[in-house]
mmCIF file of C-alpha atoms in Angstrom:
data_model
loop_
_atom_site.group_PDB
_atom_site.id
_atom_site.type_symbol
_atom_site.label_atom_id
_atom_site.label_comp_id
_atom_site.label_asym_id
_atom_site.label_seq_id
_atom_site.Cartn_x
_atom_site.Cartn_y
_atom_site.Cartn_z
ATOM 1 C CA MET A 598 70.088 126.281 117.204
ATOM 2 C CA ASP A 599 71.614 123.989 119.806
ATOM 3 C CA THR A 600 69.389 121.167 120.945
ATOM 4 C CA LYS A 601 67.875 121.815 124.359
ATOM 5 C CA ALA A 602 66.165 119.536 126.863
ATOM 6 C CA VAL A 603 63.915 119.634 129.886
ATOM 7 C CA ILE A 604 64.377 116.957 132.506
ATOM 8 C CA PHE A 605 61.375 116.459 134.765
ATOM 9 C CA ASP A 606 61.473 115.132 138.271
ATOM 10 C CA MET A 607 58.562 112.736 138.687
ATOM 11 C CA ASP A 608 56.981 112.956 142.133
ATOM 12 C CA GLY A 609 55.589 116.409 142.803
ATOM 13 C CA VAL A 610 56.156 117.557 139.205
ATOM 14 C CA LEU A 611 54.691 115.077 136.719
ATOM 15 C CA ILE A 612 52.331 113.687 139.321
ATOM 16 C CA ASP A 613 51.063 114.839 142.695
ATOM 17 C CA SER A 614 52.059 111.722 144.611
ATOM 18 C CA TRP A 615 53.124 113.318 147.902
ATOM 19 C CA GLU A 616 50.229 111.945 149.942
ATOM 20 C CA LEU A 617 50.466 108.433 148.499
ATOM 21 C CA HIS A 618 54.212 108.319 149.151
ATOM 22 C CA TYR A 619 53.717 109.605 152.673
ATOM 23 C CA GLN A 620 51.075 106.980 153.391
ATOM 24 C CA SER A 621 53.336 104.297 151.881
ATOM 25 C CA TRP A 622 56.225 105.259 154.142
ATOM 26 C CA ASN A 623 53.984 105.753 157.156
ATOM 27 C CA VAL A 624 52.401 102.290 156.793
ATOM 28 C CA THR A 625 55.879 100.786 156.396
ATOM 29 C CA GLY A 626 57.282 102.713 159.339
ATOM 30 C CA LYS A 627 54.496 101.575 161.644
ATOM 31 C CA LYS A 628 55.076 97.992 160.584
ATOM 32 C CA TYR A 629 58.684 98.276 161.740
ATOM 33 C CA GLY A 630 58.007 100.410 164.813
ATOM 34 C CA PHE A 631 58.904 103.836 163.397
ATOM 35 C CA SER A 632 56.962 107.075 163.395
ATOM 36 C CA ILE A 633 57.347 109.268 160.293
ATOM 37 C CA ASP A 634 55.754 112.689 160.685
ATOM 38 C CA ARG A 635 54.765 114.868 157.751
ATOM 39 C CA GLU A 636 57.294 117.618 158.426
ATOM 40 C CA LYS A 637 60.198 115.182 158.501
ATOM 41 C CA PHE A 638 58.910 113.437 155.389
ATOM 42 C CA GLY A 639 58.671 116.721 153.497
ATOM 43 C CA LYS A 640 62.190 117.684 154.518
ATOM 44 C CA HIS A 641 63.700 114.507 153.080
ATOM 45 C CA PHE A 642 61.314 113.993 150.140
ATOM 46 C CA GLY A 643 63.341 113.685 146.922
ATOM 47 C CA GLN A 644 66.056 111.403 148.255
ATOM 48 C CA THR A 645 66.492 107.878 146.928
ATOM 49 C CA CYS A 646 64.510 105.298 148.879
ATOM 50 C CA ASP A 647 67.697 103.786 150.308
ATOM 51 C CA SER A 648 68.847 107.182 151.552
ATOM 52 C CA PHE A 649 65.430 107.923 153.031
ATOM 53 C CA VAL A 650 65.381 104.672 155.026
ATOM 54 C CA LYS A 651 68.865 105.365 156.370
ATOM 55 C CA THR A 652 67.882 108.926 157.301
ATOM 56 C CA ILE A 653 64.839 107.726 159.237
ATOM 57 C CA CYS A 654 66.904 105.041 160.982
ATOM 58 C CA ASP A 655 69.574 107.577 161.920
ATOM 59 C CA ASP A 656 66.891 109.824 163.419
ATOM 60 C CA HIS A 657 65.780 106.910 165.598
ATOM 61 C CA GLY A 658 69.283 105.745 166.479
ATOM 62 C CA THR A 659 68.798 102.472 164.607
ATOM 63 C CA GLU A 660 71.002 100.789 162.035
ATOM 64 C CA LEU A 661 69.670 98.339 159.455
ATOM 65 C CA ASP A 662 71.662 95.977 157.295
ATOM 66 C CA GLU A 663 71.126 95.824 153.533
ATOM 67 C CA ASP A 664 68.728 92.868 153.722
ATOM 68 C CA GLU A 665 66.538 94.689 156.239
ATOM 69 C CA ILE A 666 66.523 97.810 154.071
ATOM 70 C CA GLU A 667 65.422 95.714 151.086
ATOM 71 C CA ARG A 668 62.535 94.313 153.137
ATOM 72 C CA TRP A 669 61.520 97.847 154.114
ATOM 73 C CA LEU A 670 61.548 98.969 150.512
ATOM 74 C CA ALA A 671 59.562 95.950 149.338
ATOM 75 C CA VAL A 672 56.749 96.746 151.789
ATOM 76 C CA LYS A 673 56.756 100.412 150.842
ATOM 77 C CA ASP A 674 56.880 99.835 147.086
ATOM 78 C CA ASN A 675 54.142 97.185 147.179
ATOM 79 C CA TYR A 676 51.793 99.539 149.019
ATOM 80 C CA TYR A 677 52.561 102.384 146.593
ATOM 81 C CA ARG A 678 52.068 100.343 143.436
ATOM 82 C CA GLU A 679 48.895 98.676 144.689
ATOM 83 C CA ASN A 680 47.326 102.128 145.102
ATOM 84 C CA PHE A 681 49.014 104.089 142.303
ATOM 85 C CA LYS A 682 46.728 103.422 139.347
ATOM 86 C CA ASP A 683 43.587 104.187 141.335
ATOM 87 C CA SER A 684 45.085 107.499 142.494
ATOM 88 C CA PHE A 685 46.389 108.640 139.077
ATOM 89 C CA LYS A 686 44.788 111.706 137.520
ATOM 90 C CA GLU A 687 46.002 113.400 134.359
ATOM 91 C CA ASP A 688 47.485 116.855 134.888
ATOM 92 C CA VAL A 689 46.571 118.804 131.752
ATOM 93 C CA ALA A 690 49.340 121.340 132.446
ATOM 94 C CA VAL A 691 51.889 118.499 132.310
ATOM 95 C CA THR A 692 50.511 117.182 129.019
ATOM 96 C CA ASN A 693 50.407 120.631 127.432
ATOM 97 C CA LEU A 694 53.956 121.552 128.461
ATOM 98 C CA ILE A 695 55.506 118.299 127.272
ATOM 99 C CA ASN A 696 53.738 118.609 123.918
ATOM 100 C CA ASN A 697 54.738 122.274 123.587
ATOM 101 C CA LEU A 698 58.389 121.506 124.323
ATOM 102 C CA ASN A 699 58.560 118.706 121.781
ATOM 103 C CA GLU A 700 56.770 120.755 119.129
ATOM 104 C CA ASN A 701 59.503 123.375 119.572
ATOM 105 C CA GLY A 702 62.457 121.029 119.243
ATOM 106 C CA PHE A 703 63.143 120.236 122.886
ATOM 107 C CA ARG A 704 63.951 116.746 124.060
ATOM 108 C CA THR A 705 62.192 115.676 127.237
ATOM 109 C CA GLY A 706 62.940 113.026 129.822
ATOM 110 C CA VAL A 707 62.734 112.140 133.485
ATOM 111 C CA GLY A 708 65.393 112.242 136.200
ATOM 112 C CA SER A 709 63.925 110.814 139.379
ATOM 113 C CA SER A 710 65.012 109.116 142.576
ATOM 114 C CA ALA A 711 61.999 106.828 142.250
ATOM 115 C CA PRO A 712 62.330 103.115 141.406
ATOM 116 C CA ARG A 713 62.354 102.307 137.691
ATOM 117 C CA GLU A 714 59.016 100.490 137.913
ATOM 118 C CA ASN A 715 57.268 103.571 139.311
ATOM 119 C CA ILE A 716 58.419 105.700 136.395
ATOM 120 C CA GLN A 717 57.402 103.041 133.881
ATOM 121 C CA ASP A 718 53.931 102.826 135.438
ATOM 122 C CA LEU A 719 53.490 106.591 135.134
ATOM 123 C CA VAL A 720 54.809 106.830 131.567
ATOM 124 C CA GLU A 721 52.336 104.143 130.501
ATOM 125 C CA LEU A 722 49.391 106.034 132.003
ATOM 126 C CA MET A 723 50.281 109.562 130.863
ATOM 127 C CA PRO A 724 48.771 110.809 127.581
ATOM 128 C CA SER A 725 52.186 112.291 126.671
ATOM 129 C CA GLY A 726 54.150 109.420 128.178
ATOM 130 C CA GLU A 727 55.634 108.315 124.851
ATOM 131 C CA LEU A 728 57.694 111.535 124.910
ATOM 132 C CA LEU A 729 59.234 110.654 128.282
ATOM 133 C CA LYS A 730 60.501 107.145 127.627
ATOM 134 C CA LYS A 731 64.130 108.205 128.159
ATOM 135 C CA PHE A 732 64.566 108.384 131.893
ATOM 136 C CA ILE A 733 66.990 107.781 134.736
ATOM 137 C CA SER A 734 65.652 106.242 137.940
ATOM 138 C CA GLY A 735 66.973 105.719 141.433
ATOM 139 C CA ASN A 736 68.051 102.245 140.302
ATOM 140 C CA ASP A 737 70.461 103.742 137.772
ATOM 141 C CA VAL A 738 72.588 105.926 140.055
ATOM 142 C CA LYS A 739 75.200 105.318 142.710
ATOM 143 C CA GLU A 740 74.476 108.588 144.511
ATOM 144 C CA GLY A 741 71.038 110.140 144.935
ATOM 145 C CA LYS A 742 70.092 113.818 144.882
ATOM 146 C CA PRO A 743 71.562 116.320 145.758
ATOM 147 C CA ASN A 744 74.328 114.541 143.848
ATOM 148 C CA PRO A 745 73.892 115.609 140.176
ATOM 149 C CA GLU A 746 74.448 112.103 138.772
ATOM 150 C CA VAL A 747 70.791 111.480 137.920
ATOM 151 C CA PHE A 748 70.513 114.623 135.793
ATOM 152 C CA LEU A 749 73.895 114.228 134.125
ATOM 153 C CA LEU A 750 72.968 110.685 133.099
ATOM 154 C CA ALA A 751 69.583 111.868 131.859
ATOM 155 C CA ALA A 752 71.226 114.556 129.701
ATOM 156 C CA GLU A 753 73.613 111.964 128.307
ATOM 157 C CA LYS A 754 70.734 109.623 127.493
ATOM 158 C CA LEU A 755 68.882 112.464 125.764
ATOM 159 C CA GLY A 756 72.019 113.422 123.826
ATOM 160 C CA VAL A 757 72.036 117.006 125.085
ATOM 161 C CA LEU A 758 74.811 118.996 126.782
ATOM 162 C CA ALA A 759 74.187 119.638 130.487
ATOM 163 C CA LYS A 760 74.411 123.415 130.005
ATOM 164 C CA LYS A 761 71.569 123.173 127.478
ATOM 165 C CA CYS A 762 69.204 121.489 129.940
ATOM 166 C CA ALA A 763 66.619 122.767 132.384
ATOM 167 C CA VAL A 764 65.330 120.737 135.312
ATOM 168 C CA ILE A 765 61.864 121.098 136.844
ATOM 169 C CA GLU A 766 61.873 120.029 140.487
ATOM 170 C CA ASP A 767 59.817 120.396 143.644
ATOM 171 C CA SER A 768 62.479 119.324 146.148
ATOM 172 C CA ILE A 769 65.479 121.174 147.555
ATOM 173 C CA HIS A 770 67.644 118.096 146.984
ATOM 174 C CA GLY A 771 66.620 118.058 143.326
ATOM 175 C CA LEU A 772 67.169 121.764 142.727
ATOM 176 C CA ASN A 773 70.615 121.587 144.286
ATOM 177 C CA ALA A 774 71.416 118.590 142.092
ATOM 178 C CA ALA A 775 70.347 120.540 139.001
ATOM 179 C CA ARG A 776 72.591 123.456 139.865
ATOM 180 C CA LYS A 777 75.527 121.153 140.551
ATOM 181 C CA ALA A 778 74.935 119.691 137.090
ATOM 182 C CA ASN A 779 75.183 123.219 135.601
ATOM 183 C CA MET A 780 71.561 123.122 134.488
ATOM 184 C CA VAL A 781 68.788 125.683 134.856
ATOM 185 C CA ALA A 782 66.853 124.880 138.038
ATOM 186 C CA ILE A 783 63.106 125.567 137.945
ATOM 187 C CA GLY A 784 61.309 125.031 141.247
ATOM 188 C CA ILE A 785 57.599 124.269 141.419
ATOM 189 C CA THR A 786 55.731 124.851 144.658
ATOM 190 C CA GLY A 787 53.897 122.091 146.463
ATOM 191 C CA THR A 788 56.418 120.357 148.664
ATOM 192 C CA HIS A 789 57.924 123.742 149.584
ATOM 193 C CA ASP A 790 56.756 127.358 149.403
ATOM 194 C CA ARG A 791 58.068 130.010 147.024
ATOM 195 C CA ALA A 792 60.422 131.641 149.519
ATOM 196 C CA THR A 793 62.121 128.334 150.314
ATOM 197 C CA LEU A 794 62.480 127.323 146.665
ATOM 198 C CA ALA A 795 63.768 130.758 145.636
ATOM 199 C CA LYS A 796 66.988 130.140 147.584
ATOM 200 C CA HIS A 797 67.790 127.169 145.348
ATOM 201 C CA ALA A 798 66.111 127.850 141.995
ATOM 202 C CA ASP A 799 66.651 130.111 138.981
ATOM 203 C CA LEU A 800 62.883 130.416 138.594
ATOM 204 C CA VAL A 801 59.976 129.526 140.886
ATOM 205 C CA ILE A 802 56.531 128.665 139.547
ATOM 206 C CA ASP A 803 53.235 127.577 141.073
ATOM 207 C CA SER A 804 52.099 125.660 137.985
ATOM 208 C CA LEU A 805 53.572 124.255 134.788
ATOM 209 C CA ASN A 806 51.125 126.563 132.997
ATOM 210 C CA GLU A 807 53.554 129.391 133.803
ATOM 211 C CA VAL A 808 56.332 128.139 131.518
ATOM 212 C CA ASP A 809 56.650 127.113 127.885
ATOM 213 C CA ALA A 810 59.378 126.323 125.362
ATOM 214 C CA GLU A 811 60.118 129.970 124.640
ATOM 215 C CA LYS A 812 60.508 130.957 128.297
ATOM 216 C CA ILE A 813 62.651 127.958 129.171
ATOM 217 C CA ALA A 814 64.848 128.497 126.105
ATOM 218 C CA LYS A 815 65.540 132.072 127.228
ATOM 219 C CA LEU A 816 66.534 130.840 130.700
ATOM 220 C CA ILE A 817 68.939 128.288 129.225
ATOM 221 C CA ASP A 818 70.473 130.804 126.804
ATOM 222 C CA ALA A 819 70.915 133.325 129.601
#
């Protein structure tokens, strides 16, 4: 049997970090005189941090140079990391699925727009984190989602053909990236509702409890 893989997005899939990310961006925005509402944040959630800053600036008719963007990101990332460990809670469904996949011959990794340090922090805290040490972060790509680069690099790092991979994502940008990479796109609700995700995904789920190695293998083979 051909080796298969599941590539997990991080935020909104492996961890429910939506609120912490929103607060991180909101605190940063206020510091620099910007207002970031929840609807706008949800719409752009899943982009790389650089892309998100530029999107917010464009919405406000402002242009920042690279040094200013770096200062923005430093404030945001510091706030996030200072509060991350206290906010972390194990998701048993995540642990069970990762273990089930590996027990059935799947390789598992992470393809996320998040900074490398954020992924490392999560992997260290997760009970099944040792099975996710092969990952691609926002620091490793030239183009963020919906460009498929992050998932193609993750498949390469895992040693699995793109067509033998499934991606689990909560964002529209991520699902579109998965499809562009010729991978099965599984959407999980949270950031978006089922109807919205269904337009971009091969399967929509409300919880990782709804899928296992057998079901994902059938989707890939189909």
